[in-house]
């Protein structure tokens, strides 16, 4: 069950079971930057969670935040149906920081006035600090700060008790503070890299205002997670874990194995949609190095038959999900008296797969959220549900996962099926598999593997005319895709050296018989997604 859904129904403000002494609650009003707020806060050693804005006051109290952040949002606070939070959050005695929409909503709910700005501000701006207090405590009055603005409305009159602490030429209340209570608002976005001193601003709020210690670490998380897994599973409970070979499921498996030992059984399904040599690597690492109980199921023929003739990407995902559940369930039945199912669900998986007033609408169905627990009647263990991708990598290092596995690029749950556009055949899978191996080898050889989030090959259902030697060819087109990202929520295309792209193209067209044209994808997310399907 998704975190936001559980919270909205009042099932406790903390679905994962982890207990953190110092927590910050982020209420999400729909900003594209909300996940960045969470990332910046966690980078400062403070645990935080993103929740939908319509939590009841009782749910906010149950979460027990030491600080509350109100995110930005795309709507006007004056628009019909615009999201709001319970105004009681300002009376809890908990410090509140409103960012952009959050400032405007705070102003409206507490008696101020918000109107459409005469001059909208989108992009770089310079604010003048008026008072050194709250989140602006690190700066002196009169100091100028480069910031990033993104707003069409502005606060025209502050609520009673508030004073301006920064301004711009177009926004007299670019930052505001209550004269007696720990309530602060910023019209600009401190969480983005375009606000160079943004981290200092957030640090001042967390440590200066909220009086937090910043001691949340992966080592502490691992110790706490192991203890909580043991408590949940009990002294005799058995856990089944679906192992994909990626970082997420690998880290989840090692964490659970540390907690329950031989009572964990990992099941690895070879669906025929894997990268080159992936099955052998998984078996060598988990059976050979970590001595984790592992069962491999060869289901290649079964998946290919189910996918025959299917071209719609969402149908592919659903077929793969259905077949995986069926194969996994059959294998799991051989594990007697299993009680729990482990999944490597991450925080972005939860956010992206749930449509609420706050976080963005559903982009695609996700392979980790839903499905198996309902079918198999098992209780769910998701020890990574609170973490972003780079945090999982840090946790993997803490658990002793080899560095090549820790740094391994993300791989989609449906595997190469979403990197072979059009019909799935063994021949077309082999083309993209061989092309992808060349991409991996070349980015590693060039020393850029660790500098990009993902680099991979995509096979298009397009054939074009080419010439090899004196012969005319009519073969497939391959796309090289490489992106940079922090956590997969947004991504920018990687500026790979032309020489590297040239080597990859030359090798693919020479070594992969069936591909005669290579192109490079320079689309970012948004508007595109990282995967093509």
PDB file of C-alpha atoms in Angstrom, residues 199-465:
ATOM      1  CA  UNK A 199      21.639  24.735   1.490  1.00  0.00           C
ATOM      2  CA  UNK A 200      22.817  27.315   4.022  1.00  0.00           C
ATOM      3  CA  UNK A 201      19.242  28.604   4.220  1.00  0.00           C
ATOM      4  CA  UNK A 202      17.827  25.123   4.843  1.00  0.00           C
ATOM      5  CA  UNK A 203      20.636  24.380   7.317  1.00  0.00           C
ATOM      6  CA  UNK A 204      19.750  27.518   9.286  1.00  0.00           C
ATOM      7  CA  UNK A 205      16.097  26.446   9.450  1.00  0.00           C
ATOM      8  CA  UNK A 206      16.867  22.855  10.475  1.00  0.00           C
ATOM      9  CA  UNK A 207      19.607  23.485  13.007  1.00  0.00           C
ATOM     10  CA  UNK A 208      19.087  27.093  14.048  1.00  0.00           C
ATOM     11  CA  UNK A 209      15.290  27.161  14.195  1.00  0.00           C
ATOM     12  CA  UNK A 210      14.256  23.517  14.648  1.00  0.00           C
ATOM     13  CA  UNK A 211      17.296  22.718  16.866  1.00  0.00           C
ATOM     14  CA  UNK A 212      17.957  19.398  15.124  1.00  0.00           C
ATOM     15  CA  UNK A 213      21.232  17.496  15.455  1.00  0.00           C
ATOM     16  CA  UNK A 214      21.669  16.178  11.888  1.00  0.00           C
ATOM     17  CA  UNK A 215      22.674  12.677  12.980  1.00  0.00           C
ATOM     18  CA  UNK A 216      20.619  10.577  10.546  1.00  0.00           C
ATOM     19  CA  UNK A 217      23.111   8.243   8.798  1.00  0.00           C
ATOM     20  CA  UNK A 218      23.017   5.052   6.752  1.00  0.00           C
ATOM     21  CA  UNK A 219      24.869   3.148   9.477  1.00  0.00           C
ATOM     22  CA  UNK A 220      22.211   4.144  11.970  1.00  0.00           C
ATOM     23  CA  UNK A 221      19.483   3.350   9.447  1.00  0.00           C
ATOM     24  CA  UNK A 222      20.933  -0.141   8.859  1.00  0.00           C
ATOM     25  CA  UNK A 223      21.085  -0.934  12.574  1.00  0.00           C
ATOM     26  CA  UNK A 224      17.563   0.340  13.125  1.00  0.00           C
ATOM     27  CA  UNK A 225      16.199  -1.456  10.039  1.00  0.00           C
ATOM     28  CA  UNK A 226      17.731  -4.809  11.068  1.00  0.00           C
ATOM     29  CA  UNK A 227      16.171  -4.491  14.513  1.00  0.00           C
ATOM     30  CA  UNK A 228      12.759  -3.582  13.098  1.00  0.00           C
ATOM     31  CA  UNK A 229      12.870  -6.421  10.531  1.00  0.00           C
ATOM     32  CA  UNK A 230      13.585  -8.887  13.335  1.00  0.00           C
ATOM     33  CA  UNK A 231      10.714  -7.506  15.366  1.00  0.00           C
ATOM     34  CA  UNK A 232       8.315  -7.677  12.437  1.00  0.00           C
ATOM     35  CA  UNK A 233       9.325 -11.137  11.177  1.00  0.00           C
ATOM     36  CA  UNK A 234       9.640 -12.629  14.656  1.00  0.00           C
ATOM     37  CA  UNK A 235      11.903 -15.471  15.816  1.00  0.00           C
ATOM     38  CA  UNK A 236      10.530 -18.076  13.398  1.00  0.00           C
ATOM     39  CA  UNK A 237       9.101 -16.134  10.446  1.00  0.00           C
ATOM     40  CA  UNK A 238      10.303 -16.894   6.918  1.00  0.00           C
ATOM     41  CA  UNK A 239      10.862 -14.262   4.224  1.00  0.00           C
ATOM     42  CA  UNK A 240      10.824 -14.593   0.441  1.00  0.00           C
ATOM     43  CA  UNK A 241      12.612 -11.930  -1.604  1.00  0.00           C
ATOM     44  CA  UNK A 242      12.373 -11.378  -5.339  1.00  0.00           C
ATOM     45  CA  UNK A 243      15.930 -10.748  -6.456  1.00  0.00           C
ATOM     46  CA  UNK A 244      16.389  -8.910  -9.746  1.00  0.00           C
ATOM     47  CA  UNK A 245      20.129  -8.326  -9.683  1.00  0.00           C
ATOM     48  CA  UNK A 246      19.718  -4.569  -9.387  1.00  0.00           C
ATOM     49  CA  UNK A 247      20.916  -2.418  -6.512  1.00  0.00           C
ATOM     50  CA  UNK A 248      17.520  -2.072  -4.822  1.00  0.00           C
ATOM     51  CA  UNK A 249      16.605  -5.742  -4.442  1.00  0.00           C
ATOM     52  CA  UNK A 250      20.226  -6.665  -3.693  1.00  0.00           C
ATOM     53  CA  UNK A 251      20.467  -4.198  -0.816  1.00  0.00           C
ATOM     54  CA  UNK A 252      17.041  -5.235   0.498  1.00  0.00           C
ATOM     55  CA  UNK A 253      18.097  -8.900   0.415  1.00  0.00           C
ATOM     56  CA  UNK A 254      21.378  -8.283   2.257  1.00  0.00           C
ATOM     57  CA  UNK A 255      19.653  -6.157   4.894  1.00  0.00           C
ATOM     58  CA  UNK A 256      17.024  -8.834   5.521  1.00  0.00           C
ATOM     59  CA  UNK A 257      19.629 -11.613   5.460  1.00  0.00           C
ATOM     60  CA  UNK A 258      21.536  -9.756   8.166  1.00  0.00           C
ATOM     61  CA  UNK A 259      18.334  -9.671  10.207  1.00  0.00           C
ATOM     62  CA  UNK A 260      16.977 -13.226   9.752  1.00  0.00           C
ATOM     63  CA  UNK A 261      19.791 -15.279   8.189  1.00  0.00           C
ATOM     64  CA  UNK A 262      18.774 -18.596   6.614  1.00  0.00           C
ATOM     65  CA  UNK A 263      15.087 -17.808   7.104  1.00  0.00           C
ATOM     66  CA  UNK A 264      15.367 -15.654   3.960  1.00  0.00           C
ATOM     67  CA  UNK A 265      14.989 -17.313   0.554  1.00  0.00           C
ATOM     68  CA  UNK A 266      15.713 -15.245  -2.559  1.00  0.00           C
ATOM     69  CA  UNK A 267      14.060 -16.140  -5.849  1.00  0.00           C
ATOM     70  CA  UNK A 268      15.659 -14.975  -9.085  1.00  0.00           C
ATOM     71  CA  UNK A 269      13.478 -15.216 -12.194  1.00  0.00           C
ATOM     72  CA  UNK A 270      15.324 -15.373 -15.509  1.00  0.00           C
ATOM     73  CA  UNK A 271      12.652 -13.924 -17.774  1.00  0.00           C
ATOM     74  CA  UNK A 272      14.842 -13.707 -20.855  1.00  0.00           C
ATOM     75  CA  UNK A 273      14.777  -9.901 -20.644  1.00  0.00           C
ATOM     76  CA  UNK A 274      18.006  -9.517 -18.687  1.00  0.00           C
ATOM     77  CA  UNK A 275      21.292  -7.813 -19.501  1.00  0.00           C
ATOM     78  CA  UNK A 276      24.235  -9.823 -20.801  1.00  0.00           C
ATOM     79  CA  UNK A 277      25.608 -12.181 -18.125  1.00  0.00           C
ATOM     80  CA  UNK A 278      23.228 -10.960 -15.433  1.00  0.00           C
ATOM     81  CA  UNK A 279      22.029 -14.356 -14.242  1.00  0.00           C
ATOM     82  CA  UNK A 280      25.577 -15.647 -13.762  1.00  0.00           C
ATOM     83  CA  UNK A 281      26.609 -12.507 -11.860  1.00  0.00           C
ATOM     84  CA  UNK A 282      23.669 -12.745  -9.451  1.00  0.00           C
ATOM     85  CA  UNK A 283      24.267 -16.416  -8.712  1.00  0.00           C
ATOM     86  CA  UNK A 284      28.009 -15.897  -8.147  1.00  0.00           C
ATOM     87  CA  UNK A 285      27.502 -12.924  -5.833  1.00  0.00           C
ATOM     88  CA  UNK A 286      24.661 -14.164  -3.635  1.00  0.00           C
ATOM     89  CA  UNK A 287      25.359 -17.874  -3.519  1.00  0.00           C
ATOM     90  CA  UNK A 288      29.131 -17.656  -3.709  1.00  0.00           C
ATOM     91  CA  UNK A 289      30.067 -14.473  -1.827  1.00  0.00           C
ATOM     92  CA  UNK A 290      27.230 -13.842   0.624  1.00  0.00           C
ATOM     93  CA  UNK A 291      25.882 -17.396   1.024  1.00  0.00           C
ATOM     94  CA  UNK A 292      22.298 -16.176   0.716  1.00  0.00           C
ATOM     95  CA  UNK A 293      19.776 -18.980  -0.039  1.00  0.00           C
ATOM     96  CA  UNK A 294      18.901 -18.461  -3.719  1.00  0.00           C
ATOM     97  CA  UNK A 295      16.609 -20.263  -6.159  1.00  0.00           C
ATOM     98  CA  UNK A 296      16.865 -19.480  -9.886  1.00  0.00           C
ATOM     99  CA  UNK A 297      13.846 -20.056 -12.125  1.00  0.00           C
ATOM    100  CA  UNK A 298      14.408 -20.318 -15.889  1.00  0.00           C
ATOM    101  CA  UNK A 299      11.241 -18.800 -17.375  1.00  0.00           C
ATOM    102  CA  UNK A 300      12.678 -17.392 -20.606  1.00  0.00           C
ATOM    103  CA  UNK A 301      10.443 -19.362 -22.963  1.00  0.00           C
ATOM    104  CA  UNK A 302       7.327 -18.615 -20.936  1.00  0.00           C
ATOM    105  CA  UNK A 303       7.817 -14.832 -21.011  1.00  0.00           C
ATOM    106  CA  UNK A 304       8.675 -14.695 -24.709  1.00  0.00           C
ATOM    107  CA  UNK A 305       5.562 -16.682 -25.607  1.00  0.00           C
ATOM    108  CA  UNK A 306       3.388 -14.359 -23.501  1.00  0.00           C
ATOM    109  CA  UNK A 307       4.905 -11.259 -25.162  1.00  0.00           C
ATOM    110  CA  UNK A 308       4.691 -12.529 -28.734  1.00  0.00           C
ATOM    111  CA  UNK A 309       3.170  -9.912 -31.020  1.00  0.00           C
ATOM    112  CA  UNK A 310       2.605  -7.334 -28.251  1.00  0.00           C
ATOM    113  CA  UNK A 311       3.751  -3.784 -29.091  1.00  0.00           C
ATOM    114  CA  UNK A 312       1.877  -1.554 -26.621  1.00  0.00           C
ATOM    115  CA  UNK A 313       4.309  -0.625 -23.795  1.00  0.00           C
ATOM    116  CA  UNK A 314       1.748  -0.670 -21.013  1.00  0.00           C
ATOM    117  CA  UNK A 315       0.471  -4.071 -22.171  1.00  0.00           C
ATOM    118  CA  UNK A 316       4.061  -5.318 -22.114  1.00  0.00           C
ATOM    119  CA  UNK A 317       4.449  -4.130 -18.529  1.00  0.00           C
ATOM    120  CA  UNK A 318       1.184  -5.729 -17.460  1.00  0.00           C
ATOM    121  CA  UNK A 319       2.006  -9.050 -19.154  1.00  0.00           C
ATOM    122  CA  UNK A 320       5.463  -9.107 -17.590  1.00  0.00           C
ATOM    123  CA  UNK A 321       4.008  -8.213 -14.212  1.00  0.00           C
ATOM    124  CA  UNK A 322       1.337 -10.899 -14.499  1.00  0.00           C
ATOM    125  CA  UNK A 323       3.778 -13.582 -15.638  1.00  0.00           C
ATOM    126  CA  UNK A 324       6.283 -12.614 -12.970  1.00  0.00           C
ATOM    127  CA  UNK A 325       3.631 -12.920 -10.269  1.00  0.00           C
ATOM    128  CA  UNK A 326       2.598 -16.315 -11.611  1.00  0.00           C
ATOM    129  CA  UNK A 327       6.166 -17.669 -11.903  1.00  0.00           C
ATOM    130  CA  UNK A 328       7.195 -16.186  -8.583  1.00  0.00           C
ATOM    131  CA  UNK A 329       4.136 -17.588  -6.835  1.00  0.00           C
ATOM    132  CA  UNK A 330       4.855 -21.087  -8.158  1.00  0.00           C
ATOM    133  CA  UNK A 331       8.458 -20.877  -6.951  1.00  0.00           C
ATOM    134  CA  UNK A 332       7.421 -19.398  -3.611  1.00  0.00           C
ATOM    135  CA  UNK A 333       5.028 -22.291  -2.934  1.00  0.00           C
ATOM    136  CA  UNK A 334       8.095 -24.506  -2.717  1.00  0.00           C
ATOM    137  CA  UNK A 335       9.264 -22.459   0.290  1.00  0.00           C
ATOM    138  CA  UNK A 336       7.268 -24.031   3.089  1.00  0.00           C
ATOM    139  CA  UNK A 337       5.553 -21.829   5.674  1.00  0.00           C
ATOM    140  CA  UNK A 338       6.694 -18.495   4.226  1.00  0.00           C
ATOM    141  CA  UNK A 339       5.130 -15.538   6.050  1.00  0.00           C
ATOM    142  CA  UNK A 340       6.613 -12.428   4.464  1.00  0.00           C
ATOM    143  CA  UNK A 341       7.439 -11.062   1.032  1.00  0.00           C
ATOM    144  CA  UNK A 342      10.334  -8.611   0.706  1.00  0.00           C
ATOM    145  CA  UNK A 343      10.455  -5.965  -2.015  1.00  0.00           C
ATOM    146  CA  UNK A 344      13.055  -3.333  -2.869  1.00  0.00           C
ATOM    147  CA  UNK A 345      10.527  -0.531  -3.191  1.00  0.00           C
ATOM    148  CA  UNK A 346      12.101   2.935  -2.989  1.00  0.00           C
ATOM    149  CA  UNK A 347      10.573   6.269  -2.062  1.00  0.00           C
ATOM    150  CA  UNK A 348      10.424   7.586  -5.661  1.00  0.00           C
ATOM    151  CA  UNK A 349       8.587   4.363  -6.634  1.00  0.00           C
ATOM    152  CA  UNK A 350       5.898   5.189  -4.093  1.00  0.00           C
ATOM    153  CA  UNK A 351       5.602   8.836  -5.098  1.00  0.00           C
ATOM    154  CA  UNK A 352       5.556   8.175  -8.864  1.00  0.00           C
ATOM    155  CA  UNK A 353       2.980   5.389  -8.630  1.00  0.00           C
ATOM    156  CA  UNK A 354       0.450   7.316  -6.546  1.00  0.00           C
ATOM    157  CA  UNK A 355      -1.651  10.179  -7.853  1.00  0.00           C
ATOM    158  CA  UNK A 356      -2.709  12.673  -5.195  1.00  0.00           C
ATOM    159  CA  UNK A 357      -3.328  16.383  -4.920  1.00  0.00           C
ATOM    160  CA  UNK A 358       0.286  16.780  -3.949  1.00  0.00           C
ATOM    161  CA  UNK A 359       2.776  14.580  -5.839  1.00  0.00           C
ATOM    162  CA  UNK A 360       2.636  14.325  -9.601  1.00  0.00           C
ATOM    163  CA  UNK A 361       0.124  12.189 -11.458  1.00  0.00           C
ATOM    164  CA  UNK A 362       0.873   8.568 -12.203  1.00  0.00           C
ATOM    165  CA  UNK A 363       3.442   8.319 -15.026  1.00  0.00           C
ATOM    166  CA  UNK A 364       3.484   4.551 -15.490  1.00  0.00           C
ATOM    167  CA  UNK A 365       2.659   1.433 -13.557  1.00  0.00           C
ATOM    168  CA  UNK A 366       5.583   0.424 -11.359  1.00  0.00           C
ATOM    169  CA  UNK A 367       6.757  -3.140 -10.924  1.00  0.00           C
ATOM    170  CA  UNK A 368       7.436  -2.786  -7.196  1.00  0.00           C
ATOM    171  CA  UNK A 369       4.143  -1.307  -6.020  1.00  0.00           C
ATOM    172  CA  UNK A 370       1.218  -3.681  -5.589  1.00  0.00           C
ATOM    173  CA  UNK A 371       0.486  -7.104  -7.041  1.00  0.00           C
ATOM    174  CA  UNK A 372       2.335  -9.867  -5.247  1.00  0.00           C
ATOM    175  CA  UNK A 373       1.184  -9.411  -1.627  1.00  0.00           C
ATOM    176  CA  UNK A 374      -2.507  -9.576  -2.561  1.00  0.00           C
ATOM    177  CA  UNK A 375      -2.042 -12.696  -4.692  1.00  0.00           C
ATOM    178  CA  UNK A 376       0.194 -14.591  -2.292  1.00  0.00           C
ATOM    179  CA  UNK A 377      -1.452 -13.569   0.982  1.00  0.00           C
ATOM    180  CA  UNK A 378       1.920 -12.669   2.446  1.00  0.00           C
ATOM    181  CA  UNK A 379       2.776  -9.773   4.699  1.00  0.00           C
ATOM    182  CA  UNK A 380       5.021  -7.197   3.084  1.00  0.00           C
ATOM    183  CA  UNK A 381       8.522  -6.159   4.142  1.00  0.00           C
ATOM    184  CA  UNK A 382       9.860  -3.077   2.337  1.00  0.00           C
ATOM    185  CA  UNK A 383      12.972  -2.003   4.240  1.00  0.00           C
ATOM    186  CA  UNK A 384      14.050   0.586   1.632  1.00  0.00           C
ATOM    187  CA  UNK A 385      10.682   2.302   1.240  1.00  0.00           C
ATOM    188  CA  UNK A 386      11.960   5.473   2.923  1.00  0.00           C
ATOM    189  CA  UNK A 387      15.104   5.856   0.807  1.00  0.00           C
ATOM    190  CA  UNK A 388      16.134   7.575  -2.404  1.00  0.00           C
ATOM    191  CA  UNK A 389      18.406   5.781  -4.865  1.00  0.00           C
ATOM    192  CA  UNK A 390      21.697   7.313  -3.804  1.00  0.00           C
ATOM    193  CA  UNK A 391      20.844   6.548  -0.169  1.00  0.00           C
ATOM    194  CA  UNK A 392      20.322   2.898  -1.127  1.00  0.00           C
ATOM    195  CA  UNK A 393      23.775   2.864  -2.696  1.00  0.00           C
ATOM    196  CA  UNK A 394      25.260   4.291   0.485  1.00  0.00           C
ATOM    197  CA  UNK A 395      23.432   1.611   2.477  1.00  0.00           C
ATOM    198  CA  UNK A 396      24.770  -1.053   0.103  1.00  0.00           C
ATOM    199  CA  UNK A 397      28.324   0.028   0.877  1.00  0.00           C
ATOM    200  CA  UNK A 398      27.510  -0.160   4.574  1.00  0.00           C
ATOM    201  CA  UNK A 399      26.363  -3.772   4.060  1.00  0.00           C
ATOM    202  CA  UNK A 400      29.471  -4.775   2.103  1.00  0.00           C
ATOM    203  CA  UNK A 401      27.987  -4.917  -1.384  1.00  0.00           C
ATOM    204  CA  UNK A 402      30.798  -4.815  -3.993  1.00  0.00           C
ATOM    205  CA  UNK A 403      31.366  -1.378  -5.470  1.00  0.00           C
ATOM    206  CA  UNK A 404      30.541  -2.388  -9.084  1.00  0.00           C
ATOM    207  CA  UNK A 405      27.139  -3.580  -7.867  1.00  0.00           C
ATOM    208  CA  UNK A 406      26.623  -0.485  -5.707  1.00  0.00           C
ATOM    209  CA  UNK A 407      27.376   1.811  -8.636  1.00  0.00           C
ATOM    210  CA  UNK A 408      25.435  -0.235 -11.156  1.00  0.00           C
ATOM    211  CA  UNK A 409      23.090   1.825 -13.271  1.00  0.00           C
ATOM    212  CA  UNK A 410      19.351   1.381 -12.625  1.00  0.00           C
ATOM    213  CA  UNK A 411      17.562  -1.191 -14.756  1.00  0.00           C
ATOM    214  CA  UNK A 412      13.789  -1.220 -15.387  1.00  0.00           C
ATOM    215  CA  UNK A 413      11.690  -3.910 -13.764  1.00  0.00           C
ATOM    216  CA  UNK A 414      10.304  -5.090 -17.140  1.00  0.00           C
ATOM    217  CA  UNK A 415      13.899  -5.373 -18.343  1.00  0.00           C
ATOM    218  CA  UNK A 416      14.821  -5.127 -22.004  1.00  0.00           C
ATOM    219  CA  UNK A 417      11.156  -5.400 -23.010  1.00  0.00           C
ATOM    220  CA  UNK A 418      10.849  -1.624 -22.580  1.00  0.00           C
ATOM    221  CA  UNK A 419      14.093  -1.055 -24.461  1.00  0.00           C
ATOM    222  CA  UNK A 420      12.933  -3.059 -27.473  1.00  0.00           C
ATOM    223  CA  UNK A 421      10.228  -0.891 -28.994  1.00  0.00           C
ATOM    224  CA  UNK A 422       7.702  -2.839 -31.005  1.00  0.00           C
ATOM    225  CA  UNK A 423       7.403  -6.650 -30.967  1.00  0.00           C
ATOM    226  CA  UNK A 424       9.591  -8.727 -28.635  1.00  0.00           C
ATOM    227  CA  UNK A 425      11.544 -11.570 -30.207  1.00  0.00           C
ATOM    228  CA  UNK A 426      14.657 -13.413 -29.114  1.00  0.00           C
ATOM    229  CA  UNK A 427      16.498 -12.011 -32.139  1.00  0.00           C
ATOM    230  CA  UNK A 428      15.586  -8.393 -31.326  1.00  0.00           C
ATOM    231  CA  UNK A 429      16.434  -8.916 -27.648  1.00  0.00           C
ATOM    232  CA  UNK A 430      19.846 -10.227 -28.648  1.00  0.00           C
ATOM    233  CA  UNK A 431      20.444  -7.138 -30.815  1.00  0.00           C
ATOM    234  CA  UNK A 432      19.732  -4.700 -27.967  1.00  0.00           C
ATOM    235  CA  UNK A 433      21.596  -6.890 -25.469  1.00  0.00           C
ATOM    236  CA  UNK A 434      24.770  -6.849 -27.558  1.00  0.00           C
ATOM    237  CA  UNK A 435      24.440  -3.136 -28.315  1.00  0.00           C
ATOM    238  CA  UNK A 436      23.900  -2.370 -24.645  1.00  0.00           C
ATOM    239  CA  UNK A 437      26.981  -4.363 -23.661  1.00  0.00           C
ATOM    240  CA  UNK A 438      29.059  -2.205 -26.015  1.00  0.00           C
ATOM    241  CA  UNK A 439      27.591   0.961 -24.457  1.00  0.00           C
ATOM    242  CA  UNK A 440      28.492  -0.308 -20.980  1.00  0.00           C
ATOM    243  CA  UNK A 441      32.017  -1.279 -22.014  1.00  0.00           C
ATOM    244  CA  UNK A 442      32.723   2.032 -23.711  1.00  0.00           C
ATOM    245  CA  UNK A 443      31.392   4.332 -20.979  1.00  0.00           C
ATOM    246  CA  UNK A 444      33.435   2.370 -18.444  1.00  0.00           C
ATOM    247  CA  UNK A 445      36.565   2.525 -20.609  1.00  0.00           C
ATOM    248  CA  UNK A 446      36.091   6.276 -21.030  1.00  0.00           C
ATOM    249  CA  UNK A 447      35.796   6.760 -17.240  1.00  0.00           C
ATOM    250  CA  UNK A 448      32.301   8.267 -17.409  1.00  0.00           C
ATOM    251  CA  UNK A 449      30.237   5.334 -16.078  1.00  0.00           C
ATOM    252  CA  UNK A 450      30.117   6.773 -12.565  1.00  0.00           C
ATOM    253  CA  UNK A 451      29.409  10.287 -13.826  1.00  0.00           C
ATOM    254  CA  UNK A 452      26.088   9.415 -15.463  1.00  0.00           C
ATOM    255  CA  UNK A 453      22.909   8.083 -13.873  1.00  0.00           C
ATOM    256  CA  UNK A 454      22.169   5.669 -16.695  1.00  0.00           C
ATOM    257  CA  UNK A 455      23.561   4.796 -20.106  1.00  0.00           C
ATOM    258  CA  UNK A 456      21.953   2.142 -22.279  1.00  0.00           C
ATOM    259  CA  UNK A 457      20.803   1.118 -25.741  1.00  0.00           C
ATOM    260  CA  UNK A 458      17.271   1.099 -27.158  1.00  0.00           C
ATOM    261  CA  UNK A 459      16.184  -0.773 -30.288  1.00  0.00           C
ATOM    262  CA  UNK A 460      13.634   1.002 -32.481  1.00  0.00           C
ATOM    263  CA  UNK A 461      11.042  -0.726 -34.689  1.00  0.00           C
ATOM    264  CA  UNK A 462      12.519   1.170 -37.613  1.00  0.00           C
ATOM    265  CA  UNK A 463      14.673  -0.084 -40.440  1.00  0.00           C
ATOM    266  CA  UNK A 464      16.653   2.162 -42.718  1.00  0.00           C
ATOM    267  CA  UNK A 465      18.906   1.852 -45.737  1.00  0.00           C
TER     268      UNK A 465
END
